[in-house]
Amino acid sequence: EADIYQTPRYLVIGTGKKITLECSQTMGHDKMYWYQQDPGMELHLIHYSYGVNSTEKGDLSSESTVSRIRTEHFPLTLESARPSHTSQYLCASSEDYDRGYGYTFGSGTRLTVV
Amino acid sequence: KNEVEQSPQNLTAQEGEFITINCSYSVGISALHWLQQHPGGGIVSLFMLSSGKKKHGRLIATINIQEKHSSLHITASHPRDSAVYICAALYNTDKLIFGTGTRLQVFP
């Protein structure tokens, strides 16, 4: 049973549209992450958050933005989608270092921009 | 250069075979994760370990901190084990560096 939920699971959208990918977790984790994964490639961190009102850019540059208004919710937004944004986006959350820093991943959103 | 290297990239096996996937990392880490990614894309965390060995069912993970090396073993492999297995090194207590994954196919 998933404790971290991503919607939509699949999305095909036209160039120039604004989209928001949703991610919610029910575990009360402070730390949340967005990863981008191109087919057959490794995951790359694009955004992370250490708690409410905390957001940071990750190792891979991304034109997306994120917000963290509530602990359980970490949406990712693309203001103007482009074909280069076609990828899989995975959301994750983790416990604190002292509690074992276990990670939980969502099922991902596969985005296609046409 | 990716600081986490996995081998092999692709692996095929017959049902029942013993499988080993290797992971080497080049930086000092806090812990190492083994993840399983199914064709649909969802990821499941299999193990997190910082020393020694962990076992869960038919899966065994080991890590040698001095050699900066970890292995994932699957005993009595089954077609449902077919997936991509990803090694990820945790550093600074909260940042993961991922390997490119090992694609495993187990045939009946």
Short mmCIF file of C-alpha atoms in Angstrom, two decimals:
data_model
loop_
_atom_site.label_atom_id
_atom_site.label_comp_id
_atom_site.label_asym_id
_atom_site.label_seq_id
_atom_site.Cartn_x
_atom_site.Cartn_y
_atom_site.Cartn_z
CA GLU A 1 0.00 0.00 0.00
CA ALA A 2 1.52 3.26 -1.14
CA ASP A 3 2.15 5.96 1.43
CA ILE A 4 3.19 8.48 -1.20
CA TYR A 5 0.84 9.33 -4.02
CA GLN A 6 1.57 10.90 -7.36
CA THR A 7 -0.99 12.09 -9.87
CA PRO A 8 -1.47 11.88 -12.72
CA ARG A 9 0.21 8.58 -13.55
CA TYR A 10 0.46 9.46 -17.24
CA LEU A 11 0.06 12.85 -18.91
CA VAL A 12 0.21 13.87 -22.55
CA ILE A 13 0.01 17.60 -23.06
CA GLY A 14 0.62 20.18 -25.74
CA THR A 15 3.53 22.58 -25.89
CA GLY A 16 3.03 25.79 -23.95
CA LYS A 17 0.54 24.42 -21.44
CA LYS A 18 0.96 24.91 -17.72
CA ILE A 19 0.97 21.68 -15.73
CA THR A 20 1.19 20.70 -12.09
CA LEU A 21 2.31 17.27 -10.97
CA GLU A 22 0.92 16.34 -7.58
CA CYS A 23 2.74 14.50 -4.80
CA SER A 24 1.34 13.76 -1.37
CA GLN A 25 2.61 11.61 1.49
CA THR A 26 0.87 10.42 4.62
CA MET A 27 3.92 9.55 6.72
CA GLY A 28 4.63 12.99 8.14
CA HIS A 29 8.08 13.08 6.56
CA ASP A 30 9.74 16.48 6.59
CA LYS A 31 12.03 15.77 3.65
CA MET A 32 10.60 15.45 0.14
CA TYR A 33 12.24 15.21 -3.25
CA TRP A 34 11.53 15.36 -6.97
CA TYR A 35 13.63 13.28 -9.33
CA GLN A 36 13.66 13.27 -13.12
CA GLN A 37 14.43 10.11 -15.04
CA ASP A 38 14.85 9.85 -18.80
CA PRO A 39 14.30 6.39 -20.31
CA GLY A 40 17.12 4.02 -19.46
CA MET A 41 18.94 6.66 -17.49
CA GLU A 42 19.61 7.25 -13.82
CA LEU A 43 17.48 9.42 -11.60
CA HIS A 44 18.55 13.01 -11.06
CA LEU A 45 17.46 15.26 -8.21
CA ILE A 46 15.72 18.41 -9.46
CA HIS A 47 14.10 19.78 -6.27
CA TYR A 48 14.00 19.03 -2.58
CA SER A 49 12.42 20.35 0.57
CA TYR A 50 13.33 20.01 4.23
CA GLY A 51 9.94 21.13 5.47
CA VAL A 52 7.16 23.67 5.09
CA ASN A 53 8.26 26.80 3.20
CA SER A 54 11.63 25.20 2.41
CA THR A 55 12.51 24.44 -1.20
CA GLU A 56 15.88 24.02 -2.91
CA LYS A 57 17.07 23.23 -6.41
CA GLY A 58 18.73 19.90 -6.94
CA ASP A 59 21.75 18.76 -8.88
CA LEU A 60 20.05 18.80 -12.28
CA SER A 61 18.88 22.14 -13.59
CA SER A 62 15.16 22.20 -14.22
CA GLU A 63 12.71 24.81 -15.48
CA SER A 64 10.11 23.50 -13.09
CA THR A 65 9.20 25.06 -9.75
CA VAL A 66 7.95 23.55 -6.50
CA SER A 67 6.14 24.68 -3.39
CA ARG A 68 5.77 23.27 0.13
CA ILE A 69 2.87 24.93 1.89
CA ARG A 70 1.85 21.79 3.78
CA THR A 71 4.05 19.00 5.11
CA GLU A 72 2.21 16.34 3.17
CA HIS A 73 2.05 18.10 -0.20
CA PHE A 74 4.93 18.88 -2.62
CA PRO A 75 3.60 19.81 -6.09
CA LEU A 76 5.83 20.45 -9.10
CA THR A 77 4.79 23.00 -11.74
CA LEU A 78 5.89 23.65 -15.30
CA GLU A 79 4.65 27.07 -16.41
CA SER A 80 5.08 26.36 -20.12
CA ALA A 81 5.66 22.75 -21.10
CA ARG A 82 8.08 21.92 -23.91
CA PRO A 83 8.98 18.64 -25.63
CA SER A 84 12.33 18.69 -23.79
CA HIS A 85 10.34 18.25 -20.56
CA THR A 86 9.21 14.82 -21.68
CA SER A 87 10.43 12.48 -18.98
CA GLN A 88 9.41 10.53 -15.91
CA TYR A 89 9.09 12.48 -12.67
CA LEU A 90 9.39 10.63 -9.38
CA CYS A 91 8.52 12.02 -5.98
CA ALA A 92 10.05 10.67 -2.78
CA SER A 93 10.12 11.39 0.92
CA SER A 94 12.45 10.34 3.68
CA GLU A 95 12.76 10.12 7.41
CA ASP A 96 15.32 12.03 9.37
CA TYR A 97 18.93 10.89 9.64
CA ASP A 98 18.54 9.75 13.23
CA ARG A 99 15.55 7.61 12.33
CA GLY A 100 17.29 5.70 9.59
CA TYR A 101 16.70 7.98 6.59
CA GLY A 102 14.54 5.42 4.82
CA TYR A 103 13.19 6.54 1.49
CA THR A 104 9.70 5.99 0.07
CA PHE A 105 9.08 6.59 -3.61
CA GLY A 106 5.92 7.36 -5.50
CA SER A 107 4.85 5.51 -8.63
CA GLY A 108 5.94 8.37 -10.85
CA THR A 109 4.34 10.56 -13.48
CA ARG A 110 5.26 9.85 -17.06
CA LEU A 111 5.00 13.17 -18.91
CA THR A 112 4.90 13.51 -22.68
CA VAL A 113 4.85 16.98 -24.22
CA VAL A 114 3.84 17.04 -27.86
CA LYS B 1 31.41 10.90 -14.15
CA ASN B 2 28.76 8.99 -12.23
CA GLU B 3 30.04 8.29 -8.74
CA VAL B 4 27.97 5.13 -8.46
CA GLU B 5 28.76 2.29 -10.84
CA GLN B 6 26.68 -0.84 -11.25
CA SER B 7 27.41 -4.07 -13.02
CA PRO B 8 26.22 -5.76 -15.05
CA GLN B 9 23.96 -3.35 -16.95
CA ASN B 10 21.83 -6.20 -18.22
CA LEU B 11 21.38 -9.65 -16.79
CA THR B 12 19.33 -12.62 -17.91
CA ALA B 13 18.83 -15.75 -15.85
CA GLN B 14 16.86 -18.95 -15.76
CA GLU B 15 14.34 -19.41 -13.01
CA GLY B 16 16.04 -20.78 -9.90
CA GLU B 17 19.48 -19.30 -10.57
CA PHE B 18 21.44 -17.35 -7.97
CA ILE B 19 21.90 -13.74 -9.04
CA THR B 20 24.44 -11.14 -8.00
CA ILE B 21 24.39 -7.44 -8.86
CA ASN B 22 27.36 -5.30 -7.91
CA CYS B 23 27.67 -1.65 -6.96
CA SER B 24 30.78 0.45 -6.42
CA TYR B 25 30.85 4.02 -5.19
CA SER B 26 33.64 6.52 -5.12
CA VAL B 27 32.76 8.90 -2.32
CA GLY B 28 32.30 8.57 1.42
CA ILE B 29 28.66 7.81 2.09
CA SER B 30 26.26 7.68 4.99
CA ALA B 31 24.40 4.64 3.69
CA LEU B 32 23.57 2.74 0.54
CA HIS B 33 20.14 1.93 -0.86
CA TRP B 34 19.06 -0.88 -3.13
CA LEU B 35 15.91 -0.06 -5.07
CA GLN B 36 13.69 -2.04 -7.41
CA GLN B 37 11.96 -0.35 -10.33
CA HIS B 38 9.23 -2.16 -12.21
CA PRO B 39 8.41 -1.54 -15.90
CA GLY B 40 5.62 0.85 -14.92
CA GLY B 41 8.22 3.08 -13.28
CA GLY B 42 7.32 2.81 -9.61
CA ILE B 43 10.24 2.34 -7.24
CA VAL B 44 10.35 0.19 -4.13
CA SER B 45 13.08 0.54 -1.55
CA LEU B 46 14.52 -2.92 -0.87
CA PHE B 47 17.34 -2.23 1.56
CA MET B 48 19.18 0.58 3.24
CA LEU B 49 22.46 -0.44 4.80
CA SER B 50 25.57 1.19 6.17
CA SER B 51 27.50 -1.91 7.21
CA GLY B 52 27.41 -5.68 7.09
CA LYS B 53 24.55 -7.60 5.60
CA LYS B 54 20.75 -7.56 5.47
CA LYS B 55 18.35 -10.27 4.37
CA HIS B 56 14.70 -10.09 3.38
CA GLY B 57 13.16 -13.24 1.98
CA ARG B 58 15.20 -14.31 -1.04
CA LEU B 59 17.07 -11.01 -1.19
CA ILE B 60 20.42 -10.41 0.51
CA ALA B 61 22.40 -7.17 0.47
CA THR B 62 25.97 -6.77 1.64
CA ILE B 63 28.26 -3.79 1.91
CA ASN B 64 32.01 -3.46 2.41
CA ILE B 65 32.74 0.10 3.51
CA GLN B 66 36.52 -0.22 3.16
CA GLU B 67 36.24 -1.43 -0.42
CA LYS B 68 33.33 0.94 -1.23
CA HIS B 69 31.40 -1.96 -2.67
CA SER B 70 27.96 -3.46 -2.22
CA SER B 71 26.23 -6.50 -3.68
CA LEU B 72 22.61 -7.51 -4.05
CA HIS B 73 21.95 -11.25 -4.24
CA ILE B 74 18.75 -12.98 -5.24
CA THR B 75 18.46 -16.65 -4.35
CA ALA B 76 16.16 -19.03 -6.26
CA SER B 77 15.28 -16.33 -8.81
CA HIS B 78 11.76 -16.15 -10.20
CA PRO B 79 10.28 -14.41 -13.27
CA ARG B 80 8.53 -11.95 -10.96
CA ASP B 81 11.99 -10.73 -9.90
CA SER B 82 12.38 -9.24 -13.39
CA ALA B 83 12.88 -5.51 -12.89
CA VAL B 84 15.56 -2.84 -12.85
CA TYR B 85 17.64 -2.87 -9.68
CA ILE B 86 19.20 0.44 -8.71
CA CYS B 87 21.97 1.14 -6.27
CA ALA B 88 21.91 4.59 -4.67
CA ALA B 89 24.53 6.11 -2.40
CA LEU B 90 23.34 8.42 0.35
CA TYR B 91 25.68 11.25 1.24
CA ASN B 92 25.28 14.29 3.47
CA THR B 93 22.51 12.24 5.14
CA ASP B 94 19.86 13.25 2.63
CA LYS B 95 21.13 13.30 -0.97
CA LEU B 96 21.07 10.20 -3.12
CA ILE B 97 23.35 9.52 -6.07
CA PHE B 98 21.88 6.84 -8.27
CA GLY B 99 23.53 4.21 -10.41
CA THR B 100 22.18 3.61 -13.90
CA GLY B 101 20.56 0.37 -12.82
CA THR B 102 20.80 -3.31 -13.74
CA ARG B 103 18.02 -4.67 -15.92
CA LEU B 104 17.25 -8.22 -14.80
CA GLN B 105 15.14 -10.66 -16.76
CA VAL B 106 14.38 -14.06 -15.30
CA PHE B 107 12.95 -16.62 -17.70
CA PRO B 108 10.85 -19.62 -16.67
#
